[in-house]
Every structure is written in structure tokens, then in C-alpha cells.
């Protein structure tokens, strides 16, 4: 087939794409909107910044509140665990005194027994509460085991009490050795490890809560600074897009005031400032046309405008004594003379001299 069109190749045939700087791009974008739209854009950006700040703060504070609740729960667990350990120590100590009173024959009433039961009941109630608080965590199994050991020890202590009441102190002592001491050894190990664990969990929860609050503060500061930077950048470009053409307009007006109408404002945008520039160009064109009209009518520019009172034409009254003296012989009676500059033709335009 016939050869196709030649395709230019090589470095000379490549078209380089010129990337405009950010100020130029911003000026082009802002040049397409009116001043009112620019101000609305600033207000909208401020609203968006406020919404973002509020949203970020709410999310951070919500997470911080969750961590605060967790830290509060761990603190309550630590308090309950400490109280449970104290009640457990008191019940086992009073149980030993109860057996010692029975062995020495000093047992007179059941007050020691009642104290053991009260302290042990409190320990079991706290163990159940701690188990509920730690539901779903890794510690719940150990707390449940502690509750089982408490119940097991209680059964052995009640058997010991029955033996003491029956007068069989030796059997009661054997019950303590066989069933209560193994529970005591296991409980001491569990209580020690769990006490360290709940304290560590509380410290970790408090640290996490503190870190989250610090993170919320940092996020709020960063969002605020970023928002203010964006708002300030937009305000800078908007203010510059308004003040620069206004400065040019002021310069053009000053030049017109000195008689120089050659300086024009190069502003092609269709906004409020563009309307002012169009009106200014119209005034300048009107003044230029007035000059052309005056020149075409051969009227001196200094006589165009509002004359002073002393240069205004004054009619000579017919009845004035000096009227005949100033009248020329060619003047016909009844014709009034006017002194002063010649009036411009009927078609000539008036302008105010700068």
C-alpha cells in the first residue's frame, strides 16, 4: 500500500508541558469567580475547618473516654482485689485462732467463728464481683479459680467447726492439715500473681488513657494549624486578587487627574472589579471623544467647561447710559452686545479640564 504520512520523531518533535507555579494557578482559579464568591469560599473553608476540628476532637475524646472507663474499671478491680485479699487473710488468721482456742480450752462462744464467716463471705462476694468485671479478659479464669478455692476452703472450715463443736479437736486439726493448708498454699500463689497482674493492668490503662489524651491534643493542634494555614493561604490569594487591580485603578485615576489618559487597567475578568474597570474605560473614552469633538469644532480646550464668573458674558442693557458709548456705529438699535469668549458651536461637547 502507499506509504503513510511521516511522523516526526526525535527530541525536536517533543512538546514540553510547562507546569505553572501554584500562585499562577491560584490566580487563574480566583480570576474566574466574583468577589462575593471568593468571600463565600473563605467562609465555607472556615466552616469545613471547624467541622474537621470538631470531628477529630470528638473521635479522640470518645476513644479517650473509653480508655478512661477501662482505667477506672481496672482501678476498681485493684481496690476490690486488695479488699478481698485482706478479708481472706483475716478469715484464715481468725480460723487459726479459733482452732487454737479449741485446743487450749479457751473457746467460750462463737464470736471468733462468726468473724471468720463474715470475713470469708466478704472475700467470696468480692471475688464474684471481680470475676464479673474481668469477664472477657485473660484473668477471668484465674479469678474463677480463686473463687473455687475460697468455696473449697469454706467447706473445710465448716467441717472443722462441726468437729470442734463435737469436741473432737484432734480431728479438726487433721482437717486443717489435710484440706485447708493446700488451699492456703495455692491461694497465696494465685493472690500474689493476680495482685501484680491487676496492678500492671491498671498502670497500663492509665498510661493508655494519658497517651490518648496527649494524642488528642496533638491532633487538635495539627488540624488547627493546618486549617489556619490553608485559610491564610486562601485569604492571601483572595486579598491579592482584589487589592492588585484596585491599586492599578487608583494609579490610573491619579494619572487621569494629571491629564495622562494613556494608562489603562488591564483587567479582563467579569467580576465587580471588572465592572469598575469597564466604567473607568468608558469615562476615559468619553473624555477622549470630547477632546476630539472640541478639536473638530476649533474650540480652545481652555474655554470648554464651566467659566468663572468674571469670564462669563455680560449683556449691555439698552437703557444704560454707557450703552451708546460702547456701541459701534454698525450696531443696530435694540441689539445687545456680549463681552467675553466666543461660545462653542451647538454640536460641541463640554468637558472638564484636568
CSV table of C-alpha atoms in Angstrom, one decimal:
chain,number,residue,atom,x,y,z
A,1,UNK,CA,0.0,0.0,0.0
A,2,UNK,CA,1.0,3.7,-0.3
A,3,UNK,CA,3.3,4.9,2.5
A,4,UNK,CA,1.5,6.7,5.3
A,5,UNK,CA,2.3,10.2,6.5
A,6,UNK,CA,5.6,10.8,8.1
A,7,UNK,CA,5.5,11.0,11.8
A,8,UNK,CA,8.1,13.4,13.2
A,9,UNK,CA,10.3,11.9,15.9
A,10,UNK,CA,13.3,12.9,17.8
A,11,UNK,CA,13.9,15.5,20.6
A,12,UNK,CA,12.8,18.4,18.3
A,13,UNK,CA,9.4,16.8,17.9
A,14,UNK,CA,8.6,16.5,21.6
A,15,UNK,CA,6.4,19.1,23.1
A,16,UNK,CA,7.3,20.1,26.6
A,17,UNK,CA,4.5,20.6,29.0
A,18,UNK,CA,5.1,23.7,31.1
A,19,UNK,CA,3.9,23.4,34.7
A,20,UNK,CA,2.6,26.6,36.1
A,21,UNK,CA,3.6,27.6,39.6
A,22,UNK,CA,0.9,27.4,42.3
A,23,UNK,CA,0.4,31.2,42.6
A,24,UNK,CA,-0.3,31.4,38.9
A,25,UNK,CA,-2.8,28.5,39.1
A,26,UNK,CA,-4.5,30.1,42.1
A,27,UNK,CA,-4.7,33.4,40.4
A,28,UNK,CA,-6.3,31.8,37.4
A,29,UNK,CA,-8.8,29.9,39.5
A,30,UNK,CA,-9.7,33.0,41.6
A,31,UNK,CA,-9.9,35.1,38.4
A,32,UNK,CA,-12.9,33.0,37.3
A,33,UNK,CA,-15.1,33.8,40.4
A,34,UNK,CA,-16.5,37.1,41.7
A,35,UNK,CA,-15.5,38.8,44.9
A,36,UNK,CA,-18.7,37.6,46.6
A,37,UNK,CA,-17.9,34.0,45.6
A,38,UNK,CA,-14.4,34.4,47.0
A,39,UNK,CA,-15.7,35.6,50.3
A,40,UNK,CA,-18.2,32.8,50.4
A,41,UNK,CA,-15.4,30.3,49.6
A,42,UNK,CA,-13.4,31.7,52.6
A,43,UNK,CA,-16.4,31.3,54.9
A,44,UNK,CA,-17.0,27.7,53.6
A,45,UNK,CA,-13.4,26.8,54.2
A,46,UNK,CA,-13.6,28.2,57.7
A,47,UNK,CA,-16.7,26.1,58.2
A,48,UNK,CA,-15.0,22.9,56.9
A,49,UNK,CA,-12.0,23.5,59.1
A,50,UNK,CA,-14.3,23.9,62.1
A,51,UNK,CA,-16.2,20.7,61.3
A,52,UNK,CA,-12.9,18.7,60.8
A,53,UNK,CA,-11.6,20.1,64.1
A,54,UNK,CA,-14.8,19.2,65.9
A,55,UNK,CA,-15.0,15.7,64.4
A,56,UNK,CA,-11.4,14.9,65.1
A,57,UNK,CA,-11.7,16.2,68.7
A,58,UNK,CA,-14.9,14.2,69.3
A,59,UNK,CA,-13.4,11.0,67.9
A,60,UNK,CA,-10.3,11.4,70.0
A,61,UNK,CA,-12.2,12.3,73.1
A,62,UNK,CA,-14.6,9.3,72.6
A,63,UNK,CA,-11.6,7.0,72.5
A,64,UNK,CA,-10.1,8.7,75.4
A,65,UNK,CA,-13.3,8.3,77.4
A,66,UNK,CA,-13.3,4.5,76.6
A,67,UNK,CA,-9.8,4.2,77.9
A,68,UNK,CA,-10.8,6.3,80.9
A,69,UNK,CA,-13.6,3.8,81.6
A,70,UNK,CA,-11.2,0.9,81.3
A,71,UNK,CA,-8.7,2.6,83.6
A,72,UNK,CA,-11.5,3.3,86.1
A,73,UNK,CA,-12.6,-0.4,85.9
A,74,UNK,CA,-9.1,-1.6,86.5
A,75,UNK,CA,-8.7,0.7,89.4
A,76,UNK,CA,-11.9,-0.6,90.9
A,77,UNK,CA,-10.6,-4.2,90.3
A,78,UNK,CA,-7.4,-3.4,92.2
A,79,UNK,CA,-9.4,-2.0,95.1
A,80,UNK,CA,-11.7,-5.0,95.2
A,81,UNK,CA,-8.8,-7.4,94.9
A,82,UNK,CA,-7.0,-5.6,97.7
A,83,UNK,CA,-10.1,-5.8,99.9
A,84,UNK,CA,-10.6,-9.5,99.0
A,85,UNK,CA,-7.1,-10.3,100.0
A,86,UNK,CA,-7.5,-8.5,103.3
A,87,UNK,CA,-10.7,-10.3,104.1
A,88,UNK,CA,-9.1,-13.6,103.1
A,89,UNK,CA,-6.1,-13.0,105.4
A,90,UNK,CA,-8.4,-12.0,108.2
A,91,UNK,CA,-10.6,-15.1,107.8
A,92,UNK,CA,-7.7,-17.6,107.7
A,93,UNK,CA,-6.0,-15.8,110.7
A,94,UNK,CA,-9.2,-16.0,112.7
A,95,UNK,CA,-9.7,-19.6,111.7
A,96,UNK,CA,-6.2,-20.4,113.2
A,97,UNK,CA,-7.2,-18.5,116.4
A,98,UNK,CA,-10.5,-20.4,116.5
A,99,UNK,CA,-8.6,-23.8,116.4
A,100,UNK,CA,-6.1,-22.6,118.9
A,101,UNK,CA,-8.8,-21.6,121.3
A,102,UNK,CA,-10.4,-25.0,121.0
A,103,UNK,CA,-7.0,-26.8,121.6
A,104,UNK,CA,-6.3,-24.7,124.7
A,105,UNK,CA,-9.8,-24.9,126.1
A,106,UNK,CA,-10.3,-21.1,125.9
A,107,UNK,CA,-13.2,-21.3,123.5
A,108,UNK,CA,-16.2,-19.7,125.2
A,109,UNK,CA,-18.5,-18.6,122.4
A,110,UNK,CA,-18.8,-18.5,118.6
A,111,UNK,CA,-17.7,-14.9,118.2
A,112,UNK,CA,-14.4,-16.0,116.6
A,113,UNK,CA,-16.3,-18.3,114.3
A,114,UNK,CA,-18.7,-15.6,113.3
A,115,UNK,CA,-15.8,-13.3,112.5
A,116,UNK,CA,-14.3,-15.9,110.2
A,117,UNK,CA,-17.6,-16.4,108.4
A,118,UNK,CA,-18.2,-12.7,107.9
A,119,UNK,CA,-14.7,-12.0,106.5
A,120,UNK,CA,-14.9,-15.1,104.2
A,121,UNK,CA,-18.3,-14.1,102.9
A,122,UNK,CA,-17.0,-10.7,102.0
A,123,UNK,CA,-14.0,-12.2,100.3
A,124,UNK,CA,-16.2,-14.5,98.2
A,125,UNK,CA,-18.6,-11.7,97.3
A,126,UNK,CA,-15.6,-9.6,96.1
A,127,UNK,CA,-14.3,-12.5,94.1
A,128,UNK,CA,-17.6,-12.8,92.3
A,129,UNK,CA,-17.6,-9.1,91.6
A,130,UNK,CA,-14.1,-9.1,90.3
A,131,UNK,CA,-14.9,-12.1,88.0
A,132,UNK,CA,-17.8,-10.1,86.5
A,133,UNK,CA,-15.6,-7.0,86.0
A,134,UNK,CA,-12.9,-9.1,84.2
A,135,UNK,CA,-15.3,-11.0,82.1
A,136,UNK,CA,-13.8,-11.5,78.6
A,137,UNK,CA,-10.2,-10.9,79.7
A,138,UNK,CA,-7.4,-13.4,80.3
A,139,UNK,CA,-7.6,-13.0,84.0
A,140,UNK,CA,-11.1,-14.3,84.4
A,141,UNK,CA,-10.0,-17.9,84.7
A,142,UNK,CA,-7.6,-17.2,87.5
A,143,UNK,CA,-10.2,-15.2,89.4
A,144,UNK,CA,-12.7,-18.0,88.9
A,145,UNK,CA,-10.1,-20.4,90.3
A,146,UNK,CA,-9.7,-18.2,93.3
A,147,UNK,CA,-13.5,-18.3,93.9
A,148,UNK,CA,-13.4,-22.1,93.7
A,149,UNK,CA,-10.6,-22.3,96.2
A,150,UNK,CA,-12.5,-19.9,98.6
A,151,UNK,CA,-15.5,-22.1,98.4
A,152,UNK,CA,-13.4,-25.2,98.9
A,153,UNK,CA,-11.7,-23.7,102.0
A,154,UNK,CA,-15.1,-22.7,103.3
A,155,UNK,CA,-16.4,-26.3,103.1
A,156,UNK,CA,-13.3,-27.5,105.1
A,157,UNK,CA,-13.7,-24.7,107.7
A,158,UNK,CA,-17.3,-25.6,108.3
A,159,UNK,CA,-16.3,-29.3,108.8
A,160,UNK,CA,-13.6,-28.1,111.2
A,161,UNK,CA,-16.2,-26.1,113.1
A,162,UNK,CA,-18.5,-29.1,113.4
A,163,UNK,CA,-15.7,-31.2,114.7
A,164,UNK,CA,-14.8,-28.6,117.3
A,165,UNK,CA,-18.4,-28.2,118.4
A,166,UNK,CA,-18.4,-32.0,118.8
A,167,UNK,CA,-15.3,-31.9,121.0
A,168,UNK,CA,-13.1,-33.7,118.5
A,169,UNK,CA,-10.3,-31.1,118.3
A,170,UNK,CA,-7.8,-33.7,117.0
A,171,UNK,CA,-10.0,-34.5,114.0
A,172,UNK,CA,-10.5,-30.7,113.5
A,173,UNK,CA,-6.7,-30.2,113.5
A,174,UNK,CA,-6.3,-33.1,111.0
A,175,UNK,CA,-8.9,-31.5,108.7
A,176,UNK,CA,-6.9,-28.3,108.7
A,177,UNK,CA,-3.7,-30.1,107.8
A,178,UNK,CA,-5.3,-32.2,105.1
A,179,UNK,CA,-7.6,-29.8,103.3
A,180,UNK,CA,-7.0,-26.2,104.4
A,181,UNK,CA,-3.3,-25.9,104.2
A,182,UNK,CA,-3.0,-27.0,100.5
A,183,UNK,CA,-5.7,-24.4,99.7
A,184,UNK,CA,-3.8,-21.8,101.6
A,185,UNK,CA,-0.6,-22.5,99.6
A,186,UNK,CA,-2.4,-22.3,96.3
A,187,UNK,CA,-4.3,-19.2,97.3
A,188,UNK,CA,-1.1,-17.4,98.3
A,189,UNK,CA,0.5,-18.1,94.9
A,190,UNK,CA,-2.6,-17.1,93.0
A,191,UNK,CA,-3.3,-14.0,95.1
A,192,UNK,CA,0.3,-12.8,94.6
A,193,UNK,CA,0.4,-13.3,90.9
A,194,UNK,CA,-3.1,-11.8,90.3
A,195,UNK,CA,-2.3,-8.8,92.6
A,196,UNK,CA,0.7,-8.0,90.4
A,197,UNK,CA,-1.4,-8.5,87.2
A,198,UNK,CA,-4.3,-6.3,88.2
A,199,UNK,CA,-1.8,-3.6,89.3
A,200,UNK,CA,0.0,-3.8,86.0
A,201,UNK,CA,-3.3,-3.7,84.1
A,202,UNK,CA,-4.3,-0.5,86.0
A,203,UNK,CA,-1.0,1.2,85.2
A,204,UNK,CA,-1.2,0.2,81.6
A,205,UNK,CA,-4.8,1.5,81.3
A,206,UNK,CA,-3.8,4.8,82.9
A,207,UNK,CA,-0.8,5.1,80.6
A,208,UNK,CA,-3.0,4.4,77.6
A,209,UNK,CA,-5.5,7.0,78.7
A,210,UNK,CA,-2.8,9.6,79.2
A,211,UNK,CA,-1.3,8.8,75.8
A,212,UNK,CA,-4.7,9.1,74.1
A,213,UNK,CA,-5.3,12.5,75.7
A,214,UNK,CA,-1.9,13.7,74.5
A,215,UNK,CA,-2.6,12.3,71.0
A,216,UNK,CA,-6.0,14.1,71.0
A,217,UNK,CA,-4.2,17.4,71.9
A,218,UNK,CA,-1.6,16.9,69.2
A,219,UNK,CA,-4.3,16.1,66.6
A,220,UNK,CA,-6.3,19.1,67.6
A,221,UNK,CA,-3.2,21.3,67.3
A,222,UNK,CA,-2.2,19.9,64.0
A,223,UNK,CA,-5.6,20.2,62.5
A,224,UNK,CA,-5.9,23.8,63.8
A,225,UNK,CA,-2.6,24.8,62.4
A,226,UNK,CA,-3.2,23.1,59.1
A,227,UNK,CA,-6.6,24.7,58.8
A,228,UNK,CA,-5.3,28.1,59.7
A,229,UNK,CA,-2.5,27.7,57.1
A,230,UNK,CA,-5.0,26.8,54.4
A,231,UNK,CA,-7.3,29.6,55.4
A,232,UNK,CA,-4.4,32.1,55.5
A,233,UNK,CA,-3.2,30.9,52.1
A,234,UNK,CA,-6.6,31.3,50.5
A,235,UNK,CA,-7.1,34.7,52.2
A,236,UNK,CA,-3.7,35.8,50.9
A,237,UNK,CA,-4.6,35.0,47.3
A,238,UNK,CA,-8.1,36.4,47.6
A,239,UNK,CA,-6.8,39.7,49.1
A,240,UNK,CA,-4.1,39.9,46.5
A,241,UNK,CA,-6.6,39.3,43.7
A,242,UNK,CA,-8.7,42.2,45.0
A,243,UNK,CA,-6.1,44.7,46.0
A,244,UNK,CA,-3.8,44.4,43.0
A,245,UNK,CA,-6.4,45.6,40.4
A,246,UNK,CA,-7.6,48.2,42.9
A,247,UNK,CA,-4.1,49.6,43.1
A,248,UNK,CA,-4.0,49.7,39.3
A,249,UNK,CA,-7.3,51.5,39.2
A,250,UNK,CA,-6.1,54.1,41.8
A,251,UNK,CA,-2.9,54.6,39.7
A,252,UNK,CA,-5.0,55.1,36.5
A,253,UNK,CA,-7.2,57.6,38.3
A,254,UNK,CA,-4.2,59.6,39.5
A,255,UNK,CA,-2.8,59.6,36.0
A,256,UNK,CA,-6.1,60.9,34.6
A,257,UNK,CA,-6.2,63.6,37.3
A,258,UNK,CA,-2.8,64.9,36.0
A,259,UNK,CA,-4.0,64.8,32.4
A,260,UNK,CA,-2.5,61.5,31.3
A,261,UNK,CA,-5.2,59.2,29.9
A,262,UNK,CA,-2.8,56.7,28.3
A,263,UNK,CA,-2.5,54.5,31.4
A,264,UNK,CA,-5.2,51.9,31.3
A,265,UNK,CA,-6.0,49.0,33.6
A,266,UNK,CA,-5.5,45.6,32.0
A,267,UNK,CA,-8.3,43.6,33.7
A,268,UNK,CA,-10.4,41.2,31.7
A,269,UNK,CA,-12.3,39.4,34.4
A,270,UNK,CA,-16.1,39.6,34.6
A,271,UNK,CA,-16.5,40.5,38.3
A,272,UNK,CA,-17.2,43.5,40.4
A,273,UNK,CA,-13.7,45.0,39.7
A,274,UNK,CA,-14.1,44.3,36.0
A,275,UNK,CA,-17.3,46.4,36.1
A,276,UNK,CA,-15.4,49.2,37.7
A,277,UNK,CA,-12.6,49.0,35.1
A,278,UNK,CA,-15.2,48.9,32.3
A,279,UNK,CA,-16.9,52.1,33.7
A,280,UNK,CA,-13.5,53.8,34.0
A,281,UNK,CA,-12.6,52.9,30.4
A,282,UNK,CA,-16.0,54.4,29.3
A,283,UNK,CA,-15.3,57.6,31.2
A,284,UNK,CA,-11.8,57.9,29.6
A,285,UNK,CA,-13.3,57.2,26.1
A,286,UNK,CA,-15.9,59.8,26.7
A,287,UNK,CA,-13.3,62.4,27.7
A,288,UNK,CA,-11.1,61.5,24.6
A,289,UNK,CA,-14.1,61.8,22.4
A,290,UNK,CA,-15.0,65.2,23.9
A,291,UNK,CA,-11.5,66.4,23.1
A,292,UNK,CA,-11.9,65.2,19.5
A,293,UNK,CA,-15.2,66.9,19.2
A,294,UNK,CA,-13.8,70.1,20.7
A,295,UNK,CA,-10.8,70.0,18.3
A,296,UNK,CA,-13.1,69.4,15.3
A,297,UNK,CA,-15.1,72.5,16.3
A,298,UNK,CA,-11.9,74.5,16.7
A,299,UNK,CA,-12.9,75.4,20.3
A,300,UNK,CA,-9.9,76.1,22.5
A,301,UNK,CA,-9.8,73.5,25.3
A,302,UNK,CA,-9.3,76.2,27.9
A,303,UNK,CA,-12.8,77.7,27.0
A,304,UNK,CA,-14.6,74.3,27.4
A,305,UNK,CA,-16.1,73.8,30.8
A,306,UNK,CA,-17.7,76.0,33.4
A,307,UNK,CA,-16.4,79.5,33.1
A,308,UNK,CA,-15.6,81.7,36.1
A,309,UNK,CA,-17.9,84.4,37.0
A,310,UNK,CA,-15.6,87.1,35.8
A,311,UNK,CA,-15.2,85.4,32.3
A,312,UNK,CA,-18.9,85.0,31.8
A,313,UNK,CA,-20.5,87.1,29.1
A,314,UNK,CA,-22.4,90.1,30.4
A,315,UNK,CA,-25.2,91.7,28.4
A,316,UNK,CA,-25.2,95.5,28.0
A,317,UNK,CA,-28.5,96.9,28.9
A,318,UNK,CA,-30.2,99.2,26.3
A,319,UNK,CA,-31.1,101.8,28.8
A,320,UNK,CA,-27.7,102.0,30.5
A,321,UNK,CA,-26.0,105.4,30.0
A,322,UNK,CA,-22.8,103.9,28.6
A,323,UNK,CA,-24.6,101.7,26.2
A,324,UNK,CA,-24.4,104.2,23.3
A,325,UNK,CA,-20.8,104.9,24.1
A,326,UNK,CA,-19.8,101.2,23.7
A,327,UNK,CA,-22.0,100.5,20.8
A,328,UNK,CA,-20.3,100.5,17.4
A,329,UNK,CA,-21.7,102.6,14.5
A,330,UNK,CA,-22.7,99.4,12.7
A,331,UNK,CA,-24.7,98.1,15.6
A,332,UNK,CA,-28.3,98.4,15.1
A,333,UNK,CA,-30.6,99.8,17.8
A,334,UNK,CA,-32.1,97.1,20.0
A,335,UNK,CA,-29.2,94.6,19.6
A,336,UNK,CA,-27.4,93.5,22.8
A,337,UNK,CA,-23.6,93.0,22.8
A,338,UNK,CA,-21.9,90.4,25.0
A,339,UNK,CA,-18.3,90.6,26.2
A,340,UNK,CA,-16.3,87.5,26.8
A,341,UNK,CA,-15.1,84.5,24.9
A,342,UNK,CA,-16.9,83.1,21.9
A,343,UNK,CA,-19.5,80.4,22.8
A,344,UNK,CA,-18.8,76.9,21.4
A,345,UNK,CA,-20.8,75.6,18.5
A,346,UNK,CA,-24.1,73.9,19.2
A,347,UNK,CA,-22.7,70.5,18.4
A,348,UNK,CA,-19.6,70.7,20.5
A,349,UNK,CA,-19.4,68.7,23.8
A,350,UNK,CA,-18.2,70.1,27.1
A,351,UNK,CA,-15.6,68.5,29.3
A,352,UNK,CA,-13.9,69.4,32.5
A,353,UNK,CA,-10.3,70.2,32.0
A,354,UNK,CA,-8.0,68.2,34.3
